[in-house]
Amino acid sequence: MPGQPLKQIQIEGFTSIRSATVDLGRVNILVGANGAGKSNFVQALAMLGRIVDGELGLFVGLNGGGSALLTHGSATSRIRLELDADPNSYEAVLVPGANDELIFDSEVVRHHESSRREPSDQLLGRGHRETLLSTPTAEPGGGTAGHVLDLLRGCKVYHFHDTTADAPVKRMVPTADNLRLSPDAGNLAAYLYRLGSSSDVADQAAYRRIVGAIALVAPFFRDFVLQPEGNDRIRLRWQQQGTDGVFSANQMSDGTLRFVCLATLLLQPDLPALVVLDEPELGLHPFAIVQLASLLRQASTRSQVLIATQSVTLMNQFEVSDLIVVERKDGASSFSRPDPDALEAWLTEYSLGELWEKNLLGGRPTHEESATDD
């Protein structure tokens, strides 16, 4: 994985997250009740991804405007996001602007030198609507800003939930859109076509691993049929065992199609620095969830993995040190890691999922006097 892994993320004033500091490891499993704030944490990472792509305004507009993203009842009307990947970090402070937009109150890149007690800060600017990270103002030679830019570009949030008839993954796409898997898997056919037809040994090996992983979960699956059509466009098609018939993506079950997307993401040759998934177990059979956990663990050797889940089956495949428990207290989200030593005796007799169900890990629904949904 290029660069340094993410060490910590700080979030303030974002939806249900009034203030949170979360340390990150190679595997990070967010668990908690509905409405606790798991998806809001994932959304904060998605916001950072939009910032680095110069699409903060688009993100704000698609999510109901700045007022919908600010924490209700907060003492200060601002959002602060900070990513730390020692020795470099990035901080964005966003405040309300005209027309319910968000603008930068400050944007800072920071370098922590071992020889200095205090980090060196570079203020990129104030009052701008989109990031200044990629402008000459940041640093002509790249420097800290260049490292931070790579860091943010490596934070990718993926959503494969849409399996409707007009889902992006089922549409025809240009074959040229094949450099990396898109966050909604809309270019899945083009990306798989590049891997399968590549002369690169690593690409071919990745394609075979993807096909093999899918066949474990869907034994009827034989291979993809990926042939460009007119104007160099391609659609996802496949064959099953024992027949020469060719099927479309619409003839694949929702759960199987989602697993195809997940396997392609996690087994691709070049993983992003941080892979983020919100409830990837949706629609999957318990056996498929176990296989998904194996793919996530494999991916964590090459990247950092962060998922939000409600699945006891998926939780059972990981260690207690991987968990981040999300709870809602006084209308705000809190994040904590369980104490492995305190749970050691329990774990000799019970699985993680059973401990969660017994409310020994926290993260269960609790009564709130004056709560608002996040």
mmCIF file of C-alpha atoms in Angstrom:
data_model
loop_
_atom_site.group_PDB
_atom_site.id
_atom_site.type_symbol
_atom_site.label_atom_id
_atom_site.label_comp_id
_atom_site.label_asym_id
_atom_site.label_seq_id
_atom_site.Cartn_x
_atom_site.Cartn_y
_atom_site.Cartn_z
ATOM 1 C CA MET A 1 0.000 0.000 0.000
ATOM 2 C CA PRO A 2 1.582 3.310 -1.026
ATOM 3 C CA GLY A 3 2.255 5.901 1.654
ATOM 4 C CA GLN A 4 1.474 5.651 5.346
ATOM 5 C CA PRO A 5 -1.754 4.034 6.593
ATOM 6 C CA LEU A 6 -4.361 6.171 8.281
ATOM 7 C CA LYS A 7 -3.646 6.392 11.986
ATOM 8 C CA GLN A 8 -6.601 8.448 13.176
ATOM 9 C CA ILE A 9 -9.636 10.420 12.047
ATOM 10 C CA GLN A 10 -11.250 13.284 13.963
ATOM 11 C CA ILE A 11 -14.785 14.432 13.159
ATOM 12 C CA GLU A 12 -16.659 17.338 14.711
ATOM 13 C CA GLY A 13 -20.070 18.806 13.963
ATOM 14 C CA PHE A 14 -21.016 16.322 11.238
ATOM 15 C CA THR A 15 -24.620 15.041 11.438
ATOM 16 C CA SER A 16 -24.899 12.955 14.636
ATOM 17 C CA ILE A 17 -21.150 13.132 15.335
ATOM 18 C CA ARG A 18 -20.609 16.112 17.650
ATOM 19 C CA SER A 19 -17.011 15.190 18.410
ATOM 20 C CA ALA A 20 -15.167 11.924 17.868
ATOM 21 C CA THR A 21 -11.569 10.776 17.634
ATOM 22 C CA VAL A 22 -11.221 7.270 16.191
ATOM 23 C CA ASP A 23 -7.942 5.368 15.961
ATOM 24 C CA LEU A 24 -7.730 3.117 12.916
ATOM 25 C CA GLY A 25 -6.021 -0.237 12.409
ATOM 26 C CA ARG A 26 -5.665 -2.514 9.402
ATOM 27 C CA VAL A 27 -9.202 -3.887 9.949
ATOM 28 C CA ASN A 28 -11.952 -1.702 11.402
ATOM 29 C CA ILE A 29 -15.440 -3.122 11.978
ATOM 30 C CA LEU A 30 -18.086 -0.574 12.992
ATOM 31 C CA VAL A 31 -20.969 -2.179 14.881
ATOM 32 C CA GLY A 32 -23.935 -0.594 16.598
ATOM 33 C CA ALA A 33 -27.689 -0.111 16.598
ATOM 34 C CA ASN A 34 -29.677 1.455 13.776
ATOM 35 C CA GLY A 35 -29.305 5.227 13.928
ATOM 36 C CA ALA A 36 -26.215 5.103 16.152
ATOM 37 C CA GLY A 37 -24.056 6.833 13.544
ATOM 38 C CA LYS A 38 -22.176 4.105 11.652
ATOM 39 C CA SER A 39 -23.369 5.351 8.265
ATOM 40 C CA ASN A 40 -22.614 8.936 9.290
ATOM 41 C CA PHE A 41 -18.998 7.968 9.948
ATOM 42 C CA VAL A 42 -18.835 6.349 6.515
ATOM 43 C CA GLN A 43 -20.464 9.451 5.010
ATOM 44 C CA ALA A 44 -17.778 11.664 6.564
ATOM 45 C CA LEU A 45 -15.129 9.612 4.748
ATOM 46 C CA ALA A 46 -17.173 9.905 1.547
ATOM 47 C CA MET A 47 -17.176 13.676 2.043
ATOM 48 C CA LEU A 48 -13.374 13.700 2.244
ATOM 49 C CA GLY A 49 -13.259 11.738 -1.001
ATOM 50 C CA ARG A 50 -15.500 14.312 -2.665
ATOM 51 C CA ILE A 51 -13.350 17.134 -1.312
ATOM 52 C CA VAL A 52 -10.202 15.778 -2.927
ATOM 53 C CA ASP A 53 -12.083 15.306 -6.214
ATOM 54 C CA GLY A 54 -13.147 18.961 -6.155
ATOM 55 C CA GLU A 55 -16.786 17.982 -5.621
ATOM 56 C CA LEU A 56 -17.592 19.338 -2.168
ATOM 57 C CA GLY A 57 -20.451 21.437 -3.563
ATOM 58 C CA LEU A 58 -21.894 18.430 -5.371
ATOM 59 C CA PHE A 59 -21.697 16.297 -2.231
ATOM 60 C CA VAL A 60 -23.416 18.954 -0.134
ATOM 61 C CA GLY A 61 -26.162 19.423 -2.719
ATOM 62 C CA LEU A 62 -26.815 15.699 -3.075
ATOM 63 C CA ASN A 63 -27.098 15.315 0.695
ATOM 64 C CA GLY A 64 -29.710 17.980 1.366
ATOM 65 C CA GLY A 65 -27.514 21.059 1.738
ATOM 66 C CA GLY A 66 -25.118 22.247 4.412
ATOM 67 C CA SER A 67 -27.792 22.543 7.089
ATOM 68 C CA ALA A 68 -28.572 18.824 6.751
ATOM 69 C CA LEU A 69 -24.920 17.913 7.385
ATOM 70 C CA LEU A 70 -24.274 20.121 10.410
ATOM 71 C CA THR A 71 -24.909 18.673 13.871
ATOM 72 C CA HIS A 72 -28.222 19.976 15.209
ATOM 73 C CA GLY A 73 -27.927 21.786 18.506
ATOM 74 C CA SER A 74 -24.143 22.100 18.279
ATOM 75 C CA ALA A 75 -22.548 25.058 20.059
ATOM 76 C CA THR A 76 -20.621 25.937 16.886
ATOM 77 C CA SER A 77 -21.998 25.731 13.338
ATOM 78 C CA ARG A 78 -19.016 24.121 11.654
ATOM 79 C CA ILE A 79 -17.707 20.772 10.493
ATOM 80 C CA ARG A 80 -14.127 19.795 11.207
ATOM 81 C CA LEU A 81 -12.511 16.775 9.581
ATOM 82 C CA GLU A 82 -8.930 15.740 10.243
ATOM 83 C CA LEU A 83 -7.045 12.740 8.880
ATOM 84 C CA ASP A 84 -3.731 11.718 10.405
ATOM 85 C CA ALA A 85 -1.334 9.463 8.515
ATOM 86 C CA ASP A 86 1.868 10.105 10.437
ATOM 87 C CA PRO A 87 3.942 12.101 9.545
ATOM 88 C CA ASN A 88 1.371 14.001 7.446
ATOM 89 C CA SER A 89 -2.170 15.108 8.233
ATOM 90 C CA TYR A 90 -4.981 17.131 6.702
ATOM 91 C CA GLU A 91 -7.601 19.332 8.346
ATOM 92 C CA ALA A 92 -10.673 20.925 6.779
ATOM 93 C CA VAL A 93 -12.989 23.246 8.685
ATOM 94 C CA LEU A 94 -16.246 23.942 6.854
ATOM 95 C CA VAL A 95 -18.810 26.605 7.729
ATOM 96 C CA PRO A 96 -22.200 27.568 6.263
ATOM 97 C CA GLY A 97 -22.181 29.818 3.210
ATOM 98 C CA ALA A 98 -24.857 31.351 0.992
ATOM 99 C CA ASN A 99 -27.559 29.151 -0.551
ATOM 100 C CA ASP A 100 -27.075 26.423 2.077
ATOM 101 C CA GLU A 101 -23.592 25.584 0.840
ATOM 102 C CA LEU A 102 -20.466 24.845 2.861
ATOM 103 C CA ILE A 103 -17.227 26.767 2.373
ATOM 104 C CA PHE A 104 -13.756 26.370 3.843
ATOM 105 C CA ASP A 105 -13.140 28.373 6.983
ATOM 106 C CA SER A 106 -9.662 26.878 6.832
ATOM 107 C CA GLU A 107 -7.806 24.134 4.989
ATOM 108 C CA VAL A 108 -4.508 22.995 6.480
ATOM 109 C CA VAL A 109 -1.839 20.434 5.632
ATOM 110 C CA ARG A 110 0.445 19.465 8.483
ATOM 111 C CA HIS A 111 3.820 17.711 8.726
ATOM 112 C CA HIS A 112 5.061 16.176 11.979
ATOM 113 C CA GLU A 113 8.861 16.216 12.033
ATOM 114 C CA SER A 114 10.524 13.946 14.567
ATOM 115 C CA SER A 115 13.084 16.647 15.333
ATOM 116 C CA ARG A 116 10.415 19.231 16.234
ATOM 117 C CA ARG A 117 7.977 19.254 19.129
ATOM 118 C CA GLU A 118 5.292 21.126 17.195
ATOM 119 C CA PRO A 119 4.110 20.175 13.685
ATOM 120 C CA SER A 120 4.617 22.570 10.794
ATOM 121 C CA ASP A 121 1.286 23.823 9.434
ATOM 122 C CA GLN A 122 0.520 25.232 6.010
ATOM 123 C CA LEU A 123 -2.740 27.125 5.658
ATOM 124 C CA LEU A 124 -3.918 26.662 2.078
ATOM 125 C CA GLY A 125 -6.604 29.322 2.288
ATOM 126 C CA ARG A 126 -9.948 30.475 3.651
ATOM 127 C CA GLY A 127 -13.321 31.197 2.078
ATOM 128 C CA HIS A 128 -12.906 28.916 -0.954
ATOM 129 C CA ARG A 129 -15.632 26.534 -2.123
ATOM 130 C CA GLU A 130 -13.439 23.674 -3.351
ATOM 131 C CA THR A 131 -10.122 22.293 -2.121
ATOM 132 C CA LEU A 132 -6.855 24.072 -2.872
ATOM 133 C CA LEU A 133 -4.768 20.926 -2.386
ATOM 134 C CA SER A 134 -3.994 20.492 -6.079
ATOM 135 C CA THR A 135 -3.275 24.169 -6.804
ATOM 136 C CA PRO A 136 0.235 25.678 -7.049
ATOM 137 C CA THR A 137 -0.595 27.572 -3.844
ATOM 138 C CA ALA A 138 -0.376 24.302 -1.919
ATOM 139 C CA GLU A 139 3.260 23.538 -2.759
ATOM 140 C CA PRO A 140 4.782 23.716 -6.241
ATOM 141 C CA GLY A 141 6.901 20.636 -5.663
ATOM 142 C CA GLY A 142 4.209 18.544 -4.033
ATOM 143 C CA GLY A 143 5.713 18.159 -0.557
ATOM 144 C CA THR A 144 3.301 17.632 2.314
ATOM 145 C CA ALA A 145 0.311 18.728 0.224
ATOM 146 C CA GLY A 146 1.208 16.153 -2.412
ATOM 147 C CA HIS A 147 1.354 13.373 0.169
ATOM 148 C CA VAL A 148 -1.975 14.489 1.628
ATOM 149 C CA LEU A 149 -3.510 14.596 -1.846
ATOM 150 C CA ASP A 150 -2.457 10.970 -2.423
ATOM 151 C CA LEU A 151 -3.779 10.051 1.023
ATOM 152 C CA LEU A 152 -7.237 11.497 0.362
ATOM 153 C CA ARG A 153 -7.422 10.018 -3.126
ATOM 154 C CA GLY A 154 -6.811 6.639 -1.543
ATOM 155 C CA CYS A 155 -9.877 6.907 0.695
ATOM 156 C CA LYS A 156 -12.690 5.277 -1.266
ATOM 157 C CA VAL A 157 -16.236 4.507 -0.138
ATOM 158 C CA TYR A 158 -17.988 1.793 -2.157
ATOM 159 C CA HIS A 159 -21.725 1.139 -2.402
ATOM 160 C CA PHE A 160 -22.969 -1.929 -4.292
ATOM 161 C CA HIS A 161 -26.527 -1.966 -2.942
ATOM 162 C CA ASP A 162 -28.273 -0.884 -6.168
ATOM 163 C CA THR A 163 -29.268 -3.994 -8.135
ATOM 164 C CA THR A 164 -32.420 -2.589 -9.759
ATOM 165 C CA ALA A 165 -33.063 -3.082 -13.468
ATOM 166 C CA ASP A 166 -31.368 0.245 -14.262
ATOM 167 C CA ALA A 167 -28.494 -0.104 -11.790
ATOM 168 C CA PRO A 168 -25.143 1.291 -13.038
ATOM 169 C CA VAL A 169 -23.559 -2.172 -12.892
ATOM 170 C CA LYS A 170 -26.099 -3.456 -15.450
ATOM 171 C CA ARG A 171 -25.664 -0.702 -18.043
ATOM 172 C CA MET A 172 -23.459 -0.648 -21.122
ATOM 173 C CA VAL A 173 -20.264 1.314 -20.495
ATOM 174 C CA PRO A 174 -17.263 2.405 -22.586
ATOM 175 C CA THR A 175 -14.465 -0.159 -22.598
ATOM 176 C CA ALA A 176 -12.014 2.688 -21.962
ATOM 177 C CA ASP A 177 -13.490 3.240 -18.481
ATOM 178 C CA ASN A 178 -11.311 0.516 -17.003
ATOM 179 C CA LEU A 179 -8.505 2.060 -14.970
ATOM 180 C CA ARG A 180 -10.057 1.365 -11.556
ATOM 181 C CA LEU A 181 -13.335 0.017 -10.245
ATOM 182 C CA SER A 182 -15.819 2.850 -9.703
ATOM 183 C CA PRO A 183 -17.452 3.263 -6.258
ATOM 184 C CA ASP A 184 -20.844 2.032 -7.577
ATOM 185 C CA ALA A 185 -19.284 -0.704 -9.792
ATOM 186 C CA GLY A 186 -20.806 1.027 -12.811
ATOM 187 C CA ASN A 187 -17.752 0.117 -14.908
ATOM 188 C CA LEU A 188 -17.503 -3.475 -13.626
ATOM 189 C CA ALA A 189 -17.753 -5.035 -17.102
ATOM 190 C CA ALA A 190 -15.051 -2.769 -18.562
ATOM 191 C CA TYR A 191 -12.765 -3.322 -15.569
ATOM 192 C CA LEU A 192 -13.126 -7.120 -15.652
ATOM 193 C CA TYR A 193 -12.585 -7.071 -19.433
ATOM 194 C CA ARG A 194 -9.268 -5.265 -18.940
ATOM 195 C CA LEU A 195 -8.120 -7.739 -16.294
ATOM 196 C CA GLY A 196 -9.162 -10.778 -18.301
ATOM 197 C CA SER A 197 -7.640 -9.646 -21.593
ATOM 198 C CA SER A 198 -4.488 -8.091 -20.159
ATOM 199 C CA SER A 199 -1.018 -9.393 -20.974
ATOM 200 C CA ASP A 200 0.034 -8.528 -17.434
ATOM 201 C CA VAL A 201 0.476 -11.624 -15.278
ATOM 202 C CA ALA A 202 -0.830 -9.889 -12.142
ATOM 203 C CA ASP A 203 -4.009 -8.780 -13.934
ATOM 204 C CA GLN A 204 -4.668 -12.278 -15.280
ATOM 205 C CA ALA A 205 -4.064 -13.838 -11.866
ATOM 206 C CA ALA A 206 -6.456 -11.348 -10.249
ATOM 207 C CA TYR A 207 -9.137 -12.176 -12.826
ATOM 208 C CA ARG A 208 -8.798 -15.899 -12.112
ATOM 209 C CA ARG A 209 -9.021 -15.288 -8.352
ATOM 210 C CA ILE A 210 -12.187 -13.232 -8.835
ATOM 211 C CA VAL A 211 -13.835 -15.962 -10.942
ATOM 212 C CA GLY A 212 -12.779 -18.597 -8.402
ATOM 213 C CA ALA A 213 -14.152 -16.639 -5.456
ATOM 214 C CA ILE A 214 -17.508 -16.158 -7.183
ATOM 215 C CA ALA A 215 -17.705 -19.867 -8.048
ATOM 216 C CA LEU A 216 -17.267 -20.734 -4.362
ATOM 217 C CA VAL A 217 -20.375 -18.735 -3.469
ATOM 218 C CA ALA A 218 -22.314 -19.477 -6.684
ATOM 219 C CA PRO A 219 -21.234 -22.961 -7.880
ATOM 220 C CA PHE A 220 -23.399 -22.609 -10.993
ATOM 221 C CA PHE A 221 -21.218 -19.712 -12.207
ATOM 222 C CA ARG A 222 -18.622 -20.628 -14.861
ATOM 223 C CA ASP A 223 -17.127 -17.403 -16.196
ATOM 224 C CA PHE A 224 -17.861 -13.951 -17.540
ATOM 225 C CA VAL A 225 -18.571 -13.324 -21.207
ATOM 226 C CA LEU A 226 -16.997 -9.963 -21.905
ATOM 227 C CA GLN A 227 -17.071 -8.888 -25.534
ATOM 228 C CA PRO A 228 -17.089 -5.249 -26.686
ATOM 229 C CA GLU A 229 -20.016 -4.244 -28.856
ATOM 230 C CA GLY A 230 -20.477 -1.319 -31.284
ATOM 231 C CA ASN A 231 -18.715 1.958 -30.418
ATOM 232 C CA ASP A 232 -16.410 0.110 -27.999
ATOM 233 C CA ARG A 233 -19.023 -0.408 -25.318
ATOM 234 C CA ILE A 234 -19.494 -3.444 -23.124
ATOM 235 C CA ARG A 235 -22.059 -4.942 -20.759
ATOM 236 C CA LEU A 236 -21.792 -7.548 -17.999
ATOM 237 C CA ARG A 237 -22.666 -11.045 -19.231
ATOM 238 C CA TRP A 238 -21.881 -14.497 -17.901
ATOM 239 C CA GLN A 239 -22.224 -18.245 -18.414
ATOM 240 C CA GLN A 240 -23.249 -20.970 -16.018
ATOM 241 C CA GLN A 241 -21.958 -24.505 -15.654
ATOM 242 C CA GLY A 242 -23.319 -27.118 -18.024
ATOM 243 C CA THR A 243 -24.653 -24.783 -20.703
ATOM 244 C CA ASP A 244 -23.390 -22.616 -23.539
ATOM 245 C CA GLY A 245 -26.129 -20.065 -22.994
ATOM 246 C CA VAL A 246 -25.138 -16.496 -22.191
ATOM 247 C CA PHE A 247 -26.930 -14.567 -19.449
ATOM 248 C CA SER A 248 -27.176 -10.874 -18.634
ATOM 249 C CA ALA A 249 -26.562 -9.190 -15.286
ATOM 250 C CA ASN A 250 -30.353 -8.973 -14.913
ATOM 251 C CA GLN A 251 -30.392 -12.799 -14.806
ATOM 252 C CA MET A 252 -28.112 -12.907 -11.781
ATOM 253 C CA SER A 253 -29.622 -12.771 -8.279
ATOM 254 C CA ASP A 254 -29.155 -9.563 -6.296
ATOM 255 C CA GLY A 255 -26.973 -11.264 -3.704
ATOM 256 C CA THR A 256 -24.770 -12.923 -6.325
ATOM 257 C CA LEU A 257 -24.329 -9.657 -8.225
ATOM 258 C CA ARG A 258 -23.345 -7.825 -5.046
ATOM 259 C CA PHE A 259 -20.817 -10.544 -4.244
ATOM 260 C CA VAL A 260 -19.390 -10.235 -7.778
ATOM 261 C CA CYS A 261 -18.821 -6.529 -7.114
ATOM 262 C CA LEU A 262 -17.285 -7.198 -3.688
ATOM 263 C CA ALA A 263 -14.968 -9.936 -4.951
ATOM 264 C CA THR A 264 -13.776 -7.726 -7.808
ATOM 265 C CA LEU A 265 -13.116 -4.848 -5.429
ATOM 266 C CA LEU A 266 -11.228 -6.862 -2.829
ATOM 267 C CA LEU A 267 -9.219 -9.047 -5.237
ATOM 268 C CA GLN A 268 -8.210 -6.337 -7.717
ATOM 269 C CA PRO A 269 -4.445 -5.945 -8.241
ATOM 270 C CA ASP A 270 -4.236 -2.321 -7.043
ATOM 271 C CA LEU A 271 -6.355 -1.653 -3.989
ATOM 272 C CA PRO A 272 -6.969 1.909 -2.790
ATOM 273 C CA ALA A 273 -5.250 2.833 0.455
ATOM 274 C CA LEU A 274 -8.508 2.610 2.432
ATOM 275 C CA VAL A 275 -11.495 0.466 1.414
ATOM 276 C CA VAL A 276 -14.755 1.572 3.044
ATOM 277 C CA LEU A 277 -17.999 -0.433 2.820
ATOM 278 C CA ASP A 278 -21.368 0.198 4.457
ATOM 279 C CA GLU A 279 -23.225 -3.043 5.324
ATOM 280 C CA PRO A 280 -21.614 -5.165 2.566
ATOM 281 C CA GLU A 281 -23.469 -8.249 3.852
ATOM 282 C CA LEU A 282 -26.856 -7.072 2.498
ATOM 283 C CA GLY A 283 -28.529 -9.809 0.487
ATOM 284 C CA LEU A 284 -25.756 -12.362 1.050
ATOM 285 C CA HIS A 285 -26.227 -15.954 2.233
ATOM 286 C CA PRO A 286 -24.406 -16.762 5.518
ATOM 287 C CA PHE A 287 -21.862 -18.872 3.588
ATOM 288 C CA ALA A 288 -21.202 -15.923 1.266
ATOM 289 C CA ILE A 289 -20.727 -13.673 4.310
ATOM 290 C CA VAL A 290 -18.026 -16.024 5.637
ATOM 291 C CA GLN A 291 -16.290 -15.911 2.241
ATOM 292 C CA LEU A 292 -16.604 -12.118 2.235
ATOM 293 C CA ALA A 293 -14.862 -11.977 5.612
ATOM 294 C CA SER A 294 -11.994 -14.021 4.185
ATOM 295 C CA LEU A 295 -11.676 -11.578 1.277
ATOM 296 C CA LEU A 296 -11.706 -8.629 3.679
ATOM 297 C CA ARG A 297 -8.910 -10.160 5.754
ATOM 298 C CA GLN A 298 -6.875 -10.805 2.600
ATOM 299 C CA ALA A 299 -7.421 -7.226 1.462
ATOM 300 C CA SER A 300 -6.268 -5.904 4.836
ATOM 301 C CA THR A 301 -2.764 -7.219 4.133
ATOM 302 C CA ARG A 302 -2.534 -4.799 1.193
ATOM 303 C CA SER A 303 -4.801 -1.972 2.338
ATOM 304 C CA GLN A 304 -6.793 -0.712 5.299
ATOM 305 C CA VAL A 305 -10.370 -1.943 5.540
ATOM 306 C CA LEU A 306 -13.283 -0.231 7.280
ATOM 307 C CA ILE A 307 -16.807 -1.616 7.218
ATOM 308 C CA ALA A 308 -20.063 -0.858 8.994
ATOM 309 C CA THR A 309 -22.150 -3.957 9.642
ATOM 310 C CA GLN A 310 -25.214 -5.342 11.395
ATOM 311 C CA SER A 311 -24.287 -8.961 10.663
ATOM 312 C CA VAL A 312 -23.504 -11.261 13.581
ATOM 313 C CA THR A 313 -22.117 -13.800 11.092
ATOM 314 C CA LEU A 314 -19.671 -11.260 9.669
ATOM 315 C CA MET A 315 -18.668 -9.992 13.104
ATOM 316 C CA ASN A 316 -17.872 -13.550 14.216
ATOM 317 C CA GLN A 317 -15.109 -13.794 11.596
ATOM 318 C CA PHE A 318 -12.984 -11.069 13.211
ATOM 319 C CA GLU A 319 -11.134 -10.335 16.427
ATOM 320 C CA VAL A 320 -12.412 -8.192 19.274
ATOM 321 C CA SER A 321 -9.523 -5.772 18.609
ATOM 322 C CA ASP A 322 -10.972 -5.112 15.141
ATOM 323 C CA LEU A 323 -14.273 -3.775 16.507
ATOM 324 C CA ILE A 324 -15.331 -0.162 16.894
ATOM 325 C CA VAL A 325 -18.577 0.047 18.874
ATOM 326 C CA VAL A 326 -20.859 2.929 17.897
ATOM 327 C CA GLU A 327 -23.431 4.122 20.413
ATOM 328 C CA ARG A 328 -25.788 7.058 20.647
ATOM 329 C CA LYS A 329 -25.622 9.042 23.873
ATOM 330 C CA ASP A 330 -27.663 12.198 24.458
ATOM 331 C CA GLY A 331 -28.374 12.428 20.736
ATOM 332 C CA ALA A 332 -24.724 12.175 19.668
ATOM 333 C CA SER A 333 -22.638 9.312 18.288
ATOM 334 C CA SER A 334 -19.751 7.930 20.321
ATOM 335 C CA PHE A 335 -17.050 5.499 19.191
ATOM 336 C CA SER A 336 -15.045 3.129 21.372
ATOM 337 C CA ARG A 337 -13.049 -0.085 21.121
ATOM 338 C CA PRO A 338 -13.864 -2.963 23.492
ATOM 339 C CA ASP A 339 -11.249 -3.967 26.063
ATOM 340 C CA PRO A 340 -9.907 -7.399 24.964
ATOM 341 C CA ASP A 341 -8.608 -8.178 28.470
ATOM 342 C CA ALA A 342 -12.015 -7.560 30.063
ATOM 343 C CA LEU A 343 -13.643 -9.930 27.542
ATOM 344 C CA GLU A 344 -10.988 -12.650 27.528
ATOM 345 C CA ALA A 345 -12.914 -15.047 29.784
ATOM 346 C CA TRP A 346 -16.157 -14.530 27.871
ATOM 347 C CA LEU A 347 -14.476 -15.196 24.515
ATOM 348 C CA THR A 348 -13.449 -18.693 25.626
ATOM 349 C CA GLU A 349 -17.137 -19.681 25.601
ATOM 350 C CA TYR A 350 -18.896 -17.226 23.315
ATOM 351 C CA SER A 351 -18.353 -15.689 19.878
ATOM 352 C CA LEU A 352 -18.151 -11.947 19.302
ATOM 353 C CA GLY A 353 -21.659 -11.945 17.850
ATOM 354 C CA GLU A 354 -23.039 -13.700 20.920
ATOM 355 C CA LEU A 355 -21.351 -11.184 23.195
ATOM 356 C CA TRP A 356 -22.912 -8.382 21.154
ATOM 357 C CA GLU A 357 -26.339 -9.995 21.428
ATOM 358 C CA LYS A 358 -25.828 -10.300 25.202
ATOM 359 C CA ASN A 359 -25.035 -6.555 25.277
ATOM 360 C CA LEU A 360 -21.547 -7.151 26.668
ATOM 361 C CA LEU A 361 -19.951 -5.116 23.878
ATOM 362 C CA GLY A 362 -22.433 -2.252 23.849
ATOM 363 C CA GLY A 363 -23.795 -0.983 20.572
ATOM 364 C CA ARG A 364 -27.385 -1.999 21.341
ATOM 365 C CA PRO A 365 -30.488 0.222 21.042
ATOM 366 C CA THR A 366 -31.011 2.432 24.105
ATOM 367 C CA HIS A 367 -33.796 4.750 25.179
ATOM 368 C CA GLU A 368 -33.240 8.449 24.662
ATOM 369 C CA GLU A 369 -35.255 11.263 26.195
ATOM 370 C CA SER A 370 -35.030 13.730 23.297
ATOM 371 C CA ALA A 371 -33.319 12.069 20.394
ATOM 372 C CA THR A 372 -33.464 13.007 16.740
ATOM 373 C CA ASP A 373 -32.678 10.586 13.940
ATOM 374 C CA ASP A 374 -29.268 10.999 12.296
#
